[in-house]
Short mmCIF file of C-alpha atoms in Angstrom, two decimals:
data_model
loop_
_atom_site.label_atom_id
_atom_site.label_comp_id
_atom_site.label_asym_id
_atom_site.label_seq_id
_atom_site.Cartn_x
_atom_site.Cartn_y
_atom_site.Cartn_z
CA MET A 1 0.00 0.00 0.00
CA THR A 2 1.23 3.48 -0.79
CA VAL A 3 1.13 5.50 2.42
CA ASN A 4 0.62 9.15 1.47
CA ARG A 5 0.27 10.72 4.91
CA ILE A 6 0.43 9.46 8.51
CA GLY A 7 -1.50 10.83 11.47
CA LEU A 8 -0.12 10.14 14.96
CA VAL A 9 -2.26 9.85 18.10
CA VAL A 10 0.13 9.59 21.05
CA HIS A 11 -0.44 8.99 24.76
CA GLY A 12 1.84 11.85 25.82
CA GLY A 13 1.89 10.71 29.43
CA ARG A 14 3.98 7.65 28.65
CA ALA A 15 7.66 7.86 27.86
CA GLU A 16 7.53 4.68 25.76
CA ALA A 17 4.72 6.15 23.63
CA VAL A 18 6.74 9.32 23.04
CA ASP A 19 9.79 7.21 22.08
CA ALA A 20 7.71 5.09 19.68
CA ALA A 21 6.35 8.27 18.09
CA ARG A 22 9.93 9.34 17.33
CA THR A 23 10.45 6.01 15.59
CA VAL A 24 7.35 6.55 13.42
CA ARG A 25 8.45 10.08 12.51
CA ALA A 26 11.93 8.84 11.59
CA TRP A 27 10.45 6.09 9.38
CA ALA A 28 8.20 8.63 7.69
CA ALA A 29 11.13 10.97 7.07
CA VAL A 30 13.21 8.19 5.48
CA HIS A 31 10.34 7.24 3.15
CA GLY A 32 9.27 10.78 2.35
CA VAL A 33 5.85 10.44 3.96
CA PRO A 34 4.34 13.51 5.66
CA CYS A 35 3.61 12.74 9.33
CA LYS A 36 1.61 14.95 11.70
CA ASP A 37 0.49 14.59 15.29
CA ILE A 38 -3.25 14.63 15.89
CA ASP A 39 -4.11 15.91 19.36
CA VAL A 40 -7.70 16.60 20.36
CA TRP A 41 -6.45 18.59 23.36
CA ASN A 42 -4.57 21.30 21.41
CA ASP A 43 -4.94 25.00 22.27
CA GLY A 44 -6.53 24.32 25.65
CA GLY A 45 -9.73 22.97 24.13
CA ARG A 46 -11.04 19.96 22.27
CA HIS A 47 -11.95 19.74 18.62
CA SER A 48 -14.24 17.75 16.35
CA SER A 49 -13.02 14.80 14.33
CA ASP A 50 -13.41 16.72 11.08
CA GLU A 51 -11.29 19.59 12.41
CA GLU A 52 -8.57 17.23 13.64
CA VAL A 53 -8.40 15.22 10.42
CA ALA A 54 -8.37 18.36 8.27
CA ALA A 55 -5.56 19.86 10.38
CA ALA A 56 -3.54 16.67 9.85
CA GLY A 57 -4.00 16.85 6.07
CA ASP A 58 -6.47 13.94 5.76
CA PRO A 59 -4.06 11.05 6.59
CA ASP A 60 -4.71 7.66 4.99
CA LEU A 61 -3.01 5.85 7.91
CA ILE A 62 -3.52 6.74 11.57
CA VAL A 63 -1.07 5.21 14.07
CA THR A 64 -2.09 5.15 17.73
CA LEU A 65 0.58 4.83 20.42
CA GLY A 66 -0.90 3.93 23.79
CA GLY A 67 -3.52 1.56 25.12
CA ASP A 68 -7.06 0.84 24.02
CA GLY A 69 -8.18 4.32 25.13
CA THR A 70 -5.66 5.94 22.80
CA PHE A 71 -6.77 3.55 20.06
CA LEU A 72 -10.37 4.71 20.48
CA ARG A 73 -9.28 8.32 19.99
CA GLY A 74 -7.51 7.38 16.76
CA ALA A 75 -10.33 5.12 15.60
CA ARG A 76 -12.83 7.97 15.96
CA LEU A 77 -10.69 10.05 13.64
CA ALA A 78 -10.06 7.20 11.20
CA ALA A 79 -13.78 6.44 10.90
CA HIS A 80 -14.53 10.01 9.85
CA SER A 81 -11.87 9.98 7.13
CA ASP A 82 -12.05 6.30 6.06
CA ALA A 83 -8.39 5.90 6.98
CA LEU A 84 -6.66 2.72 8.11
CA VAL A 85 -5.75 2.59 11.79
CA LEU A 86 -2.76 0.75 13.29
CA GLY A 87 -2.77 0.30 17.06
CA VAL A 88 0.61 0.08 18.80
CA ASP A 89 0.18 -1.63 22.16
CA LEU A 90 1.39 0.23 25.24
CA GLY A 91 -1.61 -0.42 27.45
CA ARG A 92 -2.70 -2.92 30.06
CA VAL A 93 -5.43 -4.96 28.37
CA GLY A 94 -4.84 -4.49 24.65
CA PHE A 95 -7.90 -6.01 22.98
CA LEU A 96 -7.76 -3.51 20.13
CA THR A 97 -4.08 -2.75 19.60
CA GLU A 98 -2.06 -4.83 17.16
CA VAL A 99 1.73 -4.64 17.61
CA PRO A 100 4.21 -4.02 20.47
CA ALA A 101 6.09 -0.72 20.43
CA ARG A 102 9.41 -2.33 19.55
CA ALA A 103 7.89 -3.71 16.31
CA VAL A 104 6.34 -0.48 15.01
CA GLU A 105 8.99 0.06 12.32
CA GLN A 106 8.53 -3.49 10.98
CA ALA A 107 4.76 -2.95 11.02
CA LEU A 108 5.08 0.16 8.88
CA ASP A 109 7.32 -1.75 6.46
CA ALA A 110 4.67 -4.47 6.22
CA ILE A 111 1.96 -1.93 5.43
CA ARG A 112 4.12 -0.31 2.74
CA ASP A 113 4.79 -3.77 1.22
CA ASP A 114 1.10 -4.84 1.35
CA ARG A 115 1.81 -7.59 3.87
CA PHE A 116 -1.31 -7.00 5.93
CA THR A 117 -5.05 -7.56 5.97
CA VAL A 118 -7.88 -5.20 6.91
CA ASP A 119 -10.12 -6.08 9.83
CA SER A 120 -13.49 -4.43 9.12
CA ARG A 121 -15.38 -3.52 12.31
CA MET A 122 -18.95 -2.42 12.76
CA LEU A 123 -19.56 1.13 14.05
CA LEU A 124 -22.59 2.74 15.62
CA THR A 125 -24.18 6.10 14.85
CA MET A 126 -27.42 7.69 15.95
CA ARG A 127 -30.24 10.16 15.52
CA ALA A 128 -31.72 12.22 18.33
CA SER A 129 -34.95 14.08 18.95
CA ARG A 130 -32.85 17.27 19.07
CA ARG A 131 -29.23 18.37 18.82
CA LEU A 132 -27.03 17.13 21.65
CA GLU A 133 -25.51 19.69 23.99
CA VAL A 134 -24.19 19.76 27.55
CA PRO A 135 -25.56 22.69 29.61
CA SER A 136 -22.79 25.12 30.54
CA ASP A 137 -23.52 24.82 34.26
CA MET A 138 -23.02 21.03 34.07
CA GLU A 139 -19.85 20.87 32.00
CA GLY A 140 -17.55 21.13 35.01
CA LEU A 141 -19.30 18.20 36.68
CA MET A 142 -19.05 16.03 33.58
CA ARG A 143 -15.31 16.36 32.97
CA TYR A 144 -14.27 13.60 35.38
CA GLY A 145 -10.97 15.45 35.78
CA ARG A 146 -10.09 14.98 32.10
CA GLY A 147 -10.22 18.50 30.77
CA PRO A 148 -12.78 20.13 28.46
CA LEU A 149 -15.51 18.09 26.85
CA LEU A 150 -15.65 17.36 23.15
CA PRO A 151 -17.75 19.87 21.20
CA PRO A 152 -21.40 19.00 20.50
CA PRO A 153 -21.86 16.54 17.61
CA GLN A 154 -22.53 18.16 14.27
CA VAL A 155 -25.62 17.38 12.22
CA ARG A 156 -24.94 15.23 9.15
CA SER A 157 -25.39 17.17 5.94
CA ASP A 158 -25.90 14.04 3.81
CA CYS A 159 -29.04 12.96 5.71
CA GLU A 160 -32.43 14.57 5.88
CA GLU A 161 -33.73 15.90 9.19
CA ASP A 162 -37.22 14.76 10.01
CA THR A 163 -39.60 15.80 12.77
CA GLU A 164 -40.53 12.16 13.40
CA TRP A 165 -37.17 10.43 12.82
CA GLY A 166 -35.05 13.12 14.42
CA VAL A 167 -31.71 14.79 13.78
CA PRO A 168 -28.94 12.65 12.16
CA LEU A 169 -25.71 13.19 14.15
CA HIS A 170 -22.23 13.12 12.68
CA LEU A 171 -20.54 10.77 15.12
CA TYR A 172 -19.34 7.18 15.33
CA ALA A 173 -19.04 4.81 18.29
CA VAL A 174 -16.43 2.06 18.22
CA ASN A 175 -17.44 0.60 21.59
CA ASP A 176 -20.80 1.86 22.79
CA VAL A 177 -23.44 4.52 23.22
CA VAL A 178 -24.57 4.88 26.84
CA LEU A 179 -27.55 6.64 28.40
CA GLU A 180 -26.80 7.11 32.12
CA LYS A 181 -28.31 8.82 35.14
CA LEU A 182 -27.03 12.21 36.29
CA SER A 183 -28.45 12.20 39.80
CA ARG A 184 -26.79 9.82 42.26
CA ASP A 185 -29.99 9.25 44.22
CA ARG A 186 -32.27 8.70 41.24
CA GLN A 187 -32.16 6.20 38.40
CA VAL A 188 -33.06 7.10 34.85
CA SER A 189 -36.34 5.72 33.46
CA VAL A 190 -36.21 4.82 29.80
CA GLY A 191 -38.45 3.14 27.27
CA VAL A 192 -36.39 0.80 25.08
CA TYR A 193 -37.47 0.02 21.51
CA VAL A 194 -36.11 -2.55 19.09
CA SER A 195 -37.04 -2.16 15.42
CA GLY A 196 -39.63 0.43 16.43
CA ARG A 197 -41.44 -1.84 18.90
CA LEU A 198 -41.40 -1.27 22.66
CA LEU A 199 -39.31 -3.95 24.36
CA ALA A 200 -39.68 -2.74 27.97
CA SER A 201 -39.43 0.30 30.22
CA TYR A 202 -36.38 0.26 32.48
CA SER A 203 -35.41 2.06 35.65
CA ALA A 204 -31.63 1.70 35.80
CA ASP A 205 -28.29 3.36 36.44
CA ALA A 206 -27.57 3.24 32.72
CA LEU A 207 -28.58 1.59 29.47
CA LEU A 208 -26.03 0.92 26.78
CA VAL A 209 -25.88 -0.22 23.19
CA ALA A 210 -22.54 -1.78 22.24
CA THR A 211 -20.88 -3.06 19.10
CA PRO A 212 -19.32 -6.54 19.10
CA THR A 213 -15.98 -4.74 19.55
CA GLY A 214 -17.39 -3.00 22.63
CA SER A 215 -18.91 -6.17 24.08
CA THR A 216 -15.74 -6.68 26.15
CA ALA A 217 -15.80 -3.11 27.54
CA TYR A 218 -18.56 -1.52 29.63
CA SER A 219 -21.15 -4.05 28.48
CA PHE A 220 -18.97 -6.90 29.75
CA ALA A 221 -18.53 -5.17 33.12
CA ALA A 222 -22.33 -4.85 33.33
CA GLY A 223 -22.81 -8.59 32.75
CA GLY A 224 -23.31 -8.53 28.98
CA PRO A 225 -22.23 -11.30 26.59
CA VAL A 226 -18.89 -11.58 24.84
CA VAL A 227 -19.47 -11.24 21.10
CA SER A 228 -16.91 -11.98 18.40
CA PRO A 229 -15.61 -8.72 16.92
CA ARG A 230 -16.08 -10.33 13.49
CA ALA A 231 -19.85 -10.42 14.04
CA ASP A 232 -22.30 -7.66 13.14
CA ALA A 233 -24.85 -7.07 15.89
CA LEU A 234 -26.06 -4.54 18.44
CA VAL A 235 -25.78 -5.54 22.10
CA PHE A 236 -28.26 -3.83 24.44
CA THR A 237 -27.37 -4.15 28.14
CA PRO A 238 -29.11 -2.53 31.15
CA VAL A 239 -26.89 -1.50 34.09
CA ALA A 240 -28.32 -2.20 37.57
CA PRO A 241 -31.96 -2.26 36.44
CA HIS A 242 -34.76 -2.36 39.01
CA MET A 243 -36.67 -5.18 37.36
CA THR A 244 -36.60 -8.95 37.09
CA PHE A 245 -35.55 -9.00 33.43
CA SER A 246 -31.95 -7.83 33.52
CA ARG A 247 -30.53 -9.73 30.54
CA SER A 248 -28.80 -8.34 27.49
CA VAL A 249 -30.53 -8.41 24.11
CA VAL A 250 -28.50 -9.01 20.94
CA THR A 251 -30.14 -7.62 17.82
CA ALA A 252 -29.46 -7.93 14.11
CA PRO A 253 -27.36 -5.16 12.53
CA ASN A 254 -30.38 -3.76 10.68
CA GLU A 255 -32.46 -3.46 13.87
CA ALA A 256 -32.19 -0.05 15.53
CA VAL A 257 -32.38 0.39 19.31
CA GLY A 258 -34.34 3.43 20.52
CA LEU A 259 -33.98 4.92 24.03
CA ARG A 260 -36.66 7.42 25.18
CA VAL A 261 -36.35 9.21 28.54
CA LEU A 262 -39.74 8.93 30.28
CA GLU A 263 -41.77 11.95 31.34
CA ARG A 264 -41.07 11.81 35.09
CA SER A 265 -37.49 10.57 34.84
CA GLY A 266 -34.46 12.59 35.80
CA GLN A 267 -32.00 13.93 33.23
CA ALA A 268 -29.74 11.49 31.39
CA ALA A 269 -26.26 11.92 29.93
CA VAL A 270 -25.38 10.50 26.51
CA SER A 271 -21.83 9.09 26.33
CA VAL A 272 -20.12 7.83 23.18
CA ASP A 273 -17.06 5.61 23.80
CA GLY A 274 -16.80 7.01 27.32
CA GLN A 275 -17.03 10.67 26.24
CA VAL A 276 -20.07 12.70 27.36
CA ARG A 277 -21.65 14.26 24.28
CA GLY A 278 -24.99 15.56 25.52
CA VAL A 279 -27.71 15.67 28.16
CA LEU A 280 -31.29 14.57 27.54
CA GLU A 281 -34.38 15.86 29.29
CA PRO A 282 -37.55 13.84 29.96
CA GLY A 283 -39.31 13.26 26.65
CA ASP A 284 -36.08 13.30 24.60
CA TRP A 285 -34.86 10.22 22.76
CA ILE A 286 -31.99 8.77 20.76
CA GLY A 287 -32.02 6.04 18.12
CA VAL A 288 -28.83 3.94 17.87
CA TYR A 289 -28.11 1.92 14.75
CA ALA A 290 -25.31 0.45 12.63
CA ALA A 291 -23.33 3.14 10.82
CA PRO A 292 -22.89 2.98 7.06
CA ALA A 293 -19.13 3.46 7.57
CA ARG A 294 -16.79 0.76 8.90
CA LEU A 295 -13.66 0.94 11.01
CA ARG A 296 -10.70 -0.44 9.04
CA VAL A 297 -8.04 -1.89 11.35
CA VAL A 298 -4.63 -3.07 10.15
CA ARG A 299 -3.92 -6.71 10.96
CA LEU A 300 -0.45 -8.15 10.37
CA ALA A 301 -1.41 -11.67 11.47
CA PRO A 302 -4.61 -13.57 12.30
CA MET A 303 -6.11 -12.18 15.50
CA ASP A 304 -6.48 -14.75 18.27
CA PHE A 305 -9.42 -13.00 19.95
CA TYR A 306 -10.35 -15.94 22.15
CA GLY A 307 -6.75 -16.49 23.21
CA ARG A 308 -6.61 -12.83 24.21
CA LEU A 309 -9.92 -13.21 26.03
CA ARG A 310 -8.56 -16.15 28.04
CA GLU A 311 -5.31 -14.34 28.82
CA ARG A 312 -6.48 -10.78 29.45
CA MET A 313 -9.57 -11.74 31.47
CA ASN A 314 -7.56 -14.30 33.46
CA LEU A 315 -10.01 -17.07 32.65
CA THR A 316 -9.44 -20.19 34.70
CA ASP A 317 -10.73 -23.72 34.24
CA ALA A 318 -13.34 -25.28 36.52
CA PRO A 319 -11.62 -27.41 39.21
CA ALA A 320 -13.95 -30.32 38.44
CA ALA A 321 -13.01 -30.15 34.76
CA VAL A 322 -9.29 -29.99 35.56
CA ALA A 323 -9.69 -33.13 37.64
CA ASP A 324 -11.07 -34.88 34.57
CA GLY A 325 -8.17 -34.04 32.26
CA THR A 326 -6.26 -31.27 30.51
CA PRO A 327 -7.48 -30.01 27.11
CA PRO A 328 -4.97 -29.20 24.37
CA PRO A 329 -4.51 -25.46 23.72
CA LEU A 330 -6.00 -25.62 20.22
CA TRP A 331 -8.87 -27.55 18.68
CA SER A 332 -7.24 -27.94 15.29
CA PHE A 333 -4.54 -29.93 13.57
CA ARG A 334 -1.57 -29.08 11.40
CA THR A 335 -3.24 -30.55 8.33
CA PRO A 336 -5.80 -28.54 6.34
CA PRO A 337 -9.44 -28.89 7.49
CA PRO A 338 -11.68 -31.37 5.64
CA GLY A 339 -13.98 -30.17 2.90
CA ASP A 340 -17.07 -29.75 5.09
CA MET A 341 -15.07 -27.45 7.41
CA ALA A 342 -13.08 -25.57 4.78
CA HIS A 343 -15.37 -22.53 5.01
CA LEU A 344 -14.73 -22.06 8.71
CA SER A 345 -12.28 -19.61 10.27
CA LEU A 346 -9.80 -21.74 12.20
CA LEU A 347 -6.55 -20.40 13.57
CA PRO A 348 -3.34 -22.17 12.55
CA ALA A 349 -1.54 -24.28 15.14
CA THR A 350 1.07 -21.55 15.51
CA LEU A 351 0.28 -17.90 14.91
CA PRO A 352 2.87 -15.87 12.95
CA GLY A 353 5.02 -13.90 15.35
CA ALA A 354 3.68 -15.69 18.42
CA GLU A 355 7.22 -16.47 19.53
CA ASP A 356 7.97 -12.73 19.54
CA ALA A 357 4.93 -11.73 21.56
CA GLU A 358 5.49 -9.81 24.75
CA PRO A 359 3.16 -8.94 27.63
CA CYS A 360 1.47 -5.56 27.76
CA ALA A 361 2.76 -2.83 30.01
CA GLU A 362 0.88 -2.63 33.29
CA ALA A 363 0.39 1.14 33.19
CA GLU A 364 -3.23 2.28 33.15
CA ASP A 365 -4.47 3.99 29.99
CA ASP A 366 -6.14 7.17 31.22
CA ASP A 367 -7.92 8.02 27.95
CA VAL A 368 -11.05 6.06 28.92
CA ALA A 369 -12.98 6.42 32.14
CA PRO A 370 -12.34 3.30 34.30
CA ALA A 371 -16.07 2.60 34.57
CA HIS A 372 -16.18 1.95 30.85
CA GLY A 373 -13.53 -0.74 30.83
CA ARG A 374 -11.67 -1.71 27.70
CA ALA A 375 -12.70 -2.86 24.27
#
């Protein structure tokens, strides 16, 4: 692939991320590729994705240097510009990032030489009954010590506004869209719709709609299912609901999930990938659905998602099962699969580069609020 311009999203609080950024800049200089830092915190404020991408000259490759929180920042930018995103792993969990910092130069060589595949991930977008804004007197409370909020989402110019279907918002969620209570002593009451039909009314701390990628983040912490990132689905999960039915609901990708704040409910905050983007009043609503755009992630080798799940979540085997024997690490053989299984996705016995793998750094990635977990 011809790399015409690189955008860098760096976790500036980590020395190893700053060092890796120097390596990327040096590689870009050797190969004559313009390289520019993208920093949503510039000039004491925060900027929209369109502003950031335009300032960086519309890069076709965005490299993130940090943990999964830093990756989410870069992914938000990449989704708006249809750029590829390469995640360099300097975090603690690392479900999203692809390569260790010491291998970033080799990763860039592989991209230049077309020795990579593209992992296409589902994104979420939404409409709302009105434009999203955070009241000025609440902004200080919503910062969580992380500086100014992102600006209000812009209205999409390529979609028609409609009094019944609402305002189309120009934003993408990699992990999740969350509707959460603002008052500590009062839950939010919300009517939840799937494909236009009322599913149930919930009184809960929060209600979230996640992508398969985000199923291992906040949704997982709230008791939701683990969904393969290769799947296309919406995962609705209530958080601490006051009702008997507290299960997640997994919908088809063409089934929208609507969340309407009930008339006597308190206010509710709308968060996108852990970033507060607006406050809803009783009677307001949002509709969350699969975005027409996709996130395009660089993969240099087959992703062992379930191996990562076992390792990063510290999954252990049931004592009774261990007493009955030890399973082999892979359910596959070194010979090709038989014809009736040839269409399946089965990992090879040894993953390329597995012998070079190294554990993630234990430093916390402070780009994502801890309550929202990791992707």
